[in-house]
């Protein structure tokens, strides 16, 4: 009897009382998205018992409605809150189209279109050469390979990168400030290529052309 009464009391406290109900939604982790944008997309049921809130459904709504969100943690904050901790996608490349700029993350996901280019993010230029490579992989795959390269660039190089030019799967070129060029080849072994490039820049920082397409046998030219 006592256990039944205790269970009934707990149930009432969680679902029947007015005390443990959602009255507040806290947003954190956002930088571009506003808290109001996140709250609106989340559609947290204010006034509902906190214990009954479907946190998985809220997370799914946010990911589906706001492409800028890469991940989100939805947590109950007792006694009356829901916390939304978002992780926004970071642009690794920009694709210019119709006077606007499409932001692309490190996984090749196009997640936002903005009016002005984001500072420090390279432009992506796809110029298919009509080779068998292009016919095999297609423009979208070439874009993903280029973004893969952008994500692998060492931080000092990324800040100096103006554009990443793609002609085929194994013909990707990184264009830097100061008329400098990096022949990258394909997106494969990009981590090794990035390490090789870092070493080349230390040893021959005044060069104009760096070739890391074969990271075990790199080359530099120009000065």
Short mmCIF file of C-alpha atoms in Angstrom, two decimals:
data_model
loop_
_atom_site.label_atom_id
_atom_site.label_comp_id
_atom_site.label_asym_id
_atom_site.label_seq_id
_atom_site.Cartn_x
_atom_site.Cartn_y
_atom_site.Cartn_z
CA UNK A 1 0.00 0.00 0.00
CA UNK A 2 2.77 2.36 0.98
CA UNK A 3 4.67 1.58 -2.24
CA UNK A 4 1.56 2.21 -4.31
CA UNK A 5 0.96 5.53 -2.61
CA UNK A 6 4.59 6.47 -3.06
CA UNK A 7 4.44 5.55 -6.76
CA UNK A 8 1.26 7.56 -7.22
CA UNK A 9 2.91 10.52 -5.52
CA UNK A 10 5.95 10.34 -7.78
CA UNK A 11 3.76 10.05 -10.88
CA UNK A 12 1.71 13.07 -9.80
CA UNK A 13 4.85 15.10 -9.07
CA UNK A 14 6.30 14.31 -12.51
CA UNK A 15 3.18 14.51 -14.65
CA UNK A 16 0.27 15.98 -12.72
CA UNK A 17 1.65 18.86 -10.73
CA UNK A 18 2.34 22.32 -12.06
CA UNK A 19 5.81 22.37 -10.54
CA UNK A 20 7.86 20.14 -12.88
CA UNK A 21 6.70 21.66 -16.16
CA UNK A 22 8.74 23.30 -18.92
CA UNK A 23 8.91 27.06 -18.51
CA UNK A 24 12.32 27.83 -19.99
CA UNK A 25 14.50 26.83 -22.98
CA UNK A 26 18.21 27.64 -22.77
CA UNK A 27 20.38 27.73 -25.91
CA UNK A 28 24.18 27.45 -25.91
CA UNK A 29 27.00 26.77 -28.37
CA UNK A 30 25.50 28.92 -31.14
CA UNK A 31 27.54 31.60 -32.90
CA UNK A 32 25.71 32.41 -36.15
CA UNK A 33 22.24 31.16 -35.29
CA UNK A 34 20.31 33.26 -32.79
CA UNK A 35 18.77 31.68 -29.67
CA UNK A 36 15.31 32.59 -30.98
CA UNK A 37 15.96 30.79 -34.28
CA UNK A 38 16.99 27.67 -32.39
CA UNK A 39 14.01 27.82 -30.01
CA UNK A 40 11.54 28.32 -32.87
CA UNK A 41 12.88 25.34 -34.80
CA UNK A 42 13.02 23.16 -31.69
CA UNK A 43 9.33 23.63 -30.83
CA UNK A 44 9.84 22.64 -27.20
CA UNK A 45 6.35 22.15 -25.70
CA UNK A 46 6.23 24.84 -23.03
CA UNK A 47 3.96 23.92 -20.16
CA UNK A 48 4.34 20.18 -20.73
CA UNK A 49 5.59 17.94 -17.92
CA UNK A 50 9.38 17.98 -18.13
CA UNK A 51 9.54 14.20 -17.78
CA UNK A 52 7.34 13.69 -20.85
CA UNK A 53 9.32 15.85 -23.27
CA UNK A 54 10.67 13.83 -26.22
CA UNK A 55 14.27 15.05 -26.38
CA UNK A 56 15.10 12.86 -29.40
CA UNK A 57 12.26 14.42 -31.40
CA UNK A 58 13.50 17.91 -30.54
CA UNK A 59 17.02 17.05 -31.68
CA UNK A 60 15.70 15.61 -34.94
CA UNK A 61 13.62 18.73 -35.64
CA UNK A 62 16.64 20.94 -35.13
CA UNK A 63 18.88 18.92 -37.44
CA UNK A 64 16.19 18.77 -40.14
CA UNK A 65 15.12 22.41 -39.98
CA UNK A 66 18.44 24.17 -39.44
CA UNK A 67 21.09 22.82 -41.80
CA UNK A 68 23.70 24.93 -40.04
CA UNK A 69 23.42 22.62 -37.02
CA UNK A 70 25.84 19.70 -37.20
CA UNK A 71 24.98 18.21 -33.81
CA UNK A 72 22.79 19.03 -30.82
CA UNK A 73 22.44 17.79 -27.26
CA UNK A 74 18.98 18.16 -25.73
CA UNK A 75 18.91 17.84 -21.97
CA UNK A 76 16.35 18.22 -19.20
CA UNK A 77 17.35 20.88 -16.69
CA UNK A 78 15.34 20.16 -13.58
CA UNK A 79 12.99 21.38 -12.36
CA UNK A 80 11.64 23.44 -15.30
CA UNK A 81 14.15 23.79 -18.13
CA UNK A 82 15.27 22.27 -21.42
CA UNK A 83 18.84 22.88 -22.54
CA UNK A 84 19.78 22.95 -26.24
CA UNK A 85 23.54 22.75 -26.81
CA UNK A 86 24.22 23.12 -30.52
CA UNK A 87 27.33 22.58 -32.60
CA UNK A 88 27.27 24.60 -35.80
CA UNK A 89 28.85 23.47 -39.05
CA UNK A 90 32.01 25.36 -39.96
CA UNK A 91 32.57 26.43 -43.58
CA UNK A 92 35.68 24.97 -45.17
CA UNK A 93 34.98 26.29 -48.68
CA UNK A 94 32.67 28.74 -50.46
CA UNK A 95 30.99 28.15 -53.80
CA UNK A 96 29.94 31.33 -55.57
CA UNK A 97 26.62 31.13 -57.39
CA UNK A 98 24.37 33.91 -58.61
CA UNK A 99 26.24 36.57 -56.66
CA UNK A 100 25.83 34.67 -53.39
CA UNK A 101 28.09 32.25 -51.55
CA UNK A 102 27.24 28.70 -50.55
CA UNK A 103 28.97 27.53 -47.38
CA UNK A 104 30.27 23.95 -47.48
CA UNK A 105 31.52 22.08 -44.42
CA UNK A 106 34.35 19.56 -44.12
CA UNK A 107 32.05 16.68 -45.11
CA UNK A 108 30.96 18.39 -48.32
CA UNK A 109 27.54 19.41 -46.94
CA UNK A 110 26.12 22.63 -48.38
CA UNK A 111 24.47 24.11 -45.34
CA UNK A 112 23.89 27.84 -45.89
CA UNK A 113 23.84 30.60 -48.50
CA UNK A 114 25.15 34.02 -47.51
CA UNK A 115 25.38 37.38 -49.26
CA UNK A 116 29.01 38.09 -48.40
CA UNK A 117 32.02 35.73 -48.48
CA UNK A 118 33.21 34.53 -45.10
CA UNK A 119 36.65 35.91 -44.32
CA UNK A 120 39.42 33.34 -44.28
CA UNK A 121 37.40 30.68 -46.15
CA UNK A 122 38.69 29.78 -49.65
CA UNK A 123 36.60 29.83 -52.80
CA UNK A 124 35.90 26.54 -54.51
CA UNK A 125 36.26 26.62 -58.29
CA UNK A 126 35.23 23.51 -60.21
CA UNK A 127 36.41 23.49 -63.82
CA UNK A 128 35.79 19.97 -65.16
CA UNK A 129 38.22 19.09 -67.92
CA UNK A 130 35.97 16.51 -69.54
CA UNK A 131 38.34 13.73 -68.61
CA UNK A 132 37.24 10.15 -67.81
CA UNK A 133 37.84 11.08 -64.17
CA UNK A 134 35.11 13.72 -64.30
CA UNK A 135 32.67 11.46 -66.08
CA UNK A 136 33.30 8.77 -63.48
CA UNK A 137 33.06 10.86 -60.31
CA UNK A 138 30.79 13.78 -61.28
CA UNK A 139 30.84 17.38 -60.12
CA UNK A 140 29.51 16.69 -56.61
CA UNK A 141 32.24 14.17 -55.87
CA UNK A 142 34.85 16.60 -57.16
CA UNK A 143 33.47 19.22 -54.77
CA UNK A 144 33.74 16.82 -51.86
CA UNK A 145 37.34 16.03 -52.76
CA UNK A 146 38.19 19.74 -52.86
CA UNK A 147 36.56 20.33 -49.47
CA UNK A 148 38.50 17.37 -48.13
CA UNK A 149 41.66 19.17 -49.20
CA UNK A 150 40.50 22.45 -47.66
CA UNK A 151 39.84 20.75 -44.32
CA UNK A 152 43.32 19.19 -44.32
CA UNK A 153 45.28 22.38 -44.99
CA UNK A 154 47.58 23.45 -42.15
CA UNK A 155 46.14 26.42 -40.27
CA UNK A 156 48.78 28.95 -41.48
CA UNK A 157 48.19 27.88 -45.08
CA UNK A 158 44.41 27.94 -44.76
CA UNK A 159 44.53 31.60 -43.79
CA UNK A 160 46.50 32.42 -46.98
CA UNK A 161 44.36 30.29 -49.31
CA UNK A 162 42.38 32.24 -51.90
CA UNK A 163 40.90 29.39 -53.94
CA UNK A 164 40.88 25.65 -54.45
CA UNK A 165 40.63 24.79 -58.12
CA UNK A 166 39.44 21.37 -59.29
CA UNK A 167 39.76 20.09 -62.83
CA UNK A 168 39.51 16.35 -62.19
CA UNK A 169 39.66 13.88 -59.32
CA UNK A 170 43.46 13.88 -59.26
CA UNK A 171 43.99 17.49 -60.37
CA UNK A 172 43.32 19.77 -57.41
CA UNK A 173 45.30 22.98 -57.03
CA UNK A 174 45.44 25.31 -54.03
CA UNK A 175 45.99 28.98 -54.86
CA UNK A 176 47.61 31.11 -52.16
CA UNK A 177 48.21 34.81 -51.74
CA UNK A 178 51.38 36.16 -53.31
CA UNK A 179 50.88 34.22 -56.55
CA UNK A 180 51.83 30.94 -54.88
CA UNK A 181 50.42 27.60 -55.96
CA UNK A 182 50.22 24.15 -54.40
CA UNK A 183 49.78 21.14 -56.67
CA UNK A 184 47.80 18.80 -54.44
CA UNK A 185 46.68 16.07 -56.82
CA UNK A 186 43.71 14.13 -55.45
CA UNK A 187 42.19 14.38 -51.98
CA UNK A 188 43.75 11.06 -51.02
CA UNK A 189 46.49 11.05 -48.36
CA UNK A 190 45.70 14.68 -47.56
CA UNK A 191 47.08 14.40 -44.02
CA UNK A 192 50.44 13.24 -45.34
CA UNK A 193 50.41 15.98 -47.97
CA UNK A 194 49.68 18.59 -45.31
CA UNK A 195 52.65 17.43 -43.22
CA UNK A 196 54.90 17.50 -46.27
CA UNK A 197 53.69 20.96 -47.19
CA UNK A 198 54.44 22.27 -43.70
CA UNK A 199 58.01 20.99 -44.01
CA UNK A 200 58.41 22.49 -47.48
CA UNK A 201 57.24 25.90 -46.33
CA UNK A 202 59.83 25.88 -43.57
CA UNK A 203 62.62 24.78 -45.90
CA UNK A 204 61.66 26.81 -48.99
CA UNK A 205 59.24 29.49 -47.85
CA UNK A 206 60.14 31.78 -50.76
CA UNK A 207 59.09 29.35 -53.49
CA UNK A 208 56.13 30.03 -55.77
CA UNK A 209 55.10 26.49 -56.63
CA UNK A 210 54.86 23.51 -54.30
CA UNK A 211 54.02 20.02 -55.50
CA UNK A 212 52.85 17.59 -52.82
CA UNK A 213 50.79 15.32 -55.07
CA UNK A 214 53.29 12.57 -54.20
CA UNK A 215 54.05 13.43 -50.56
CA UNK A 216 57.07 11.12 -50.40
CA UNK A 217 58.67 12.90 -53.37
CA UNK A 218 57.65 16.58 -53.17
CA UNK A 219 59.04 19.37 -55.31
CA UNK A 220 59.34 23.17 -55.22
CA UNK A 221 60.10 25.71 -57.92
CA UNK A 222 60.19 29.47 -58.47
CA UNK A 223 61.28 32.11 -56.02
#
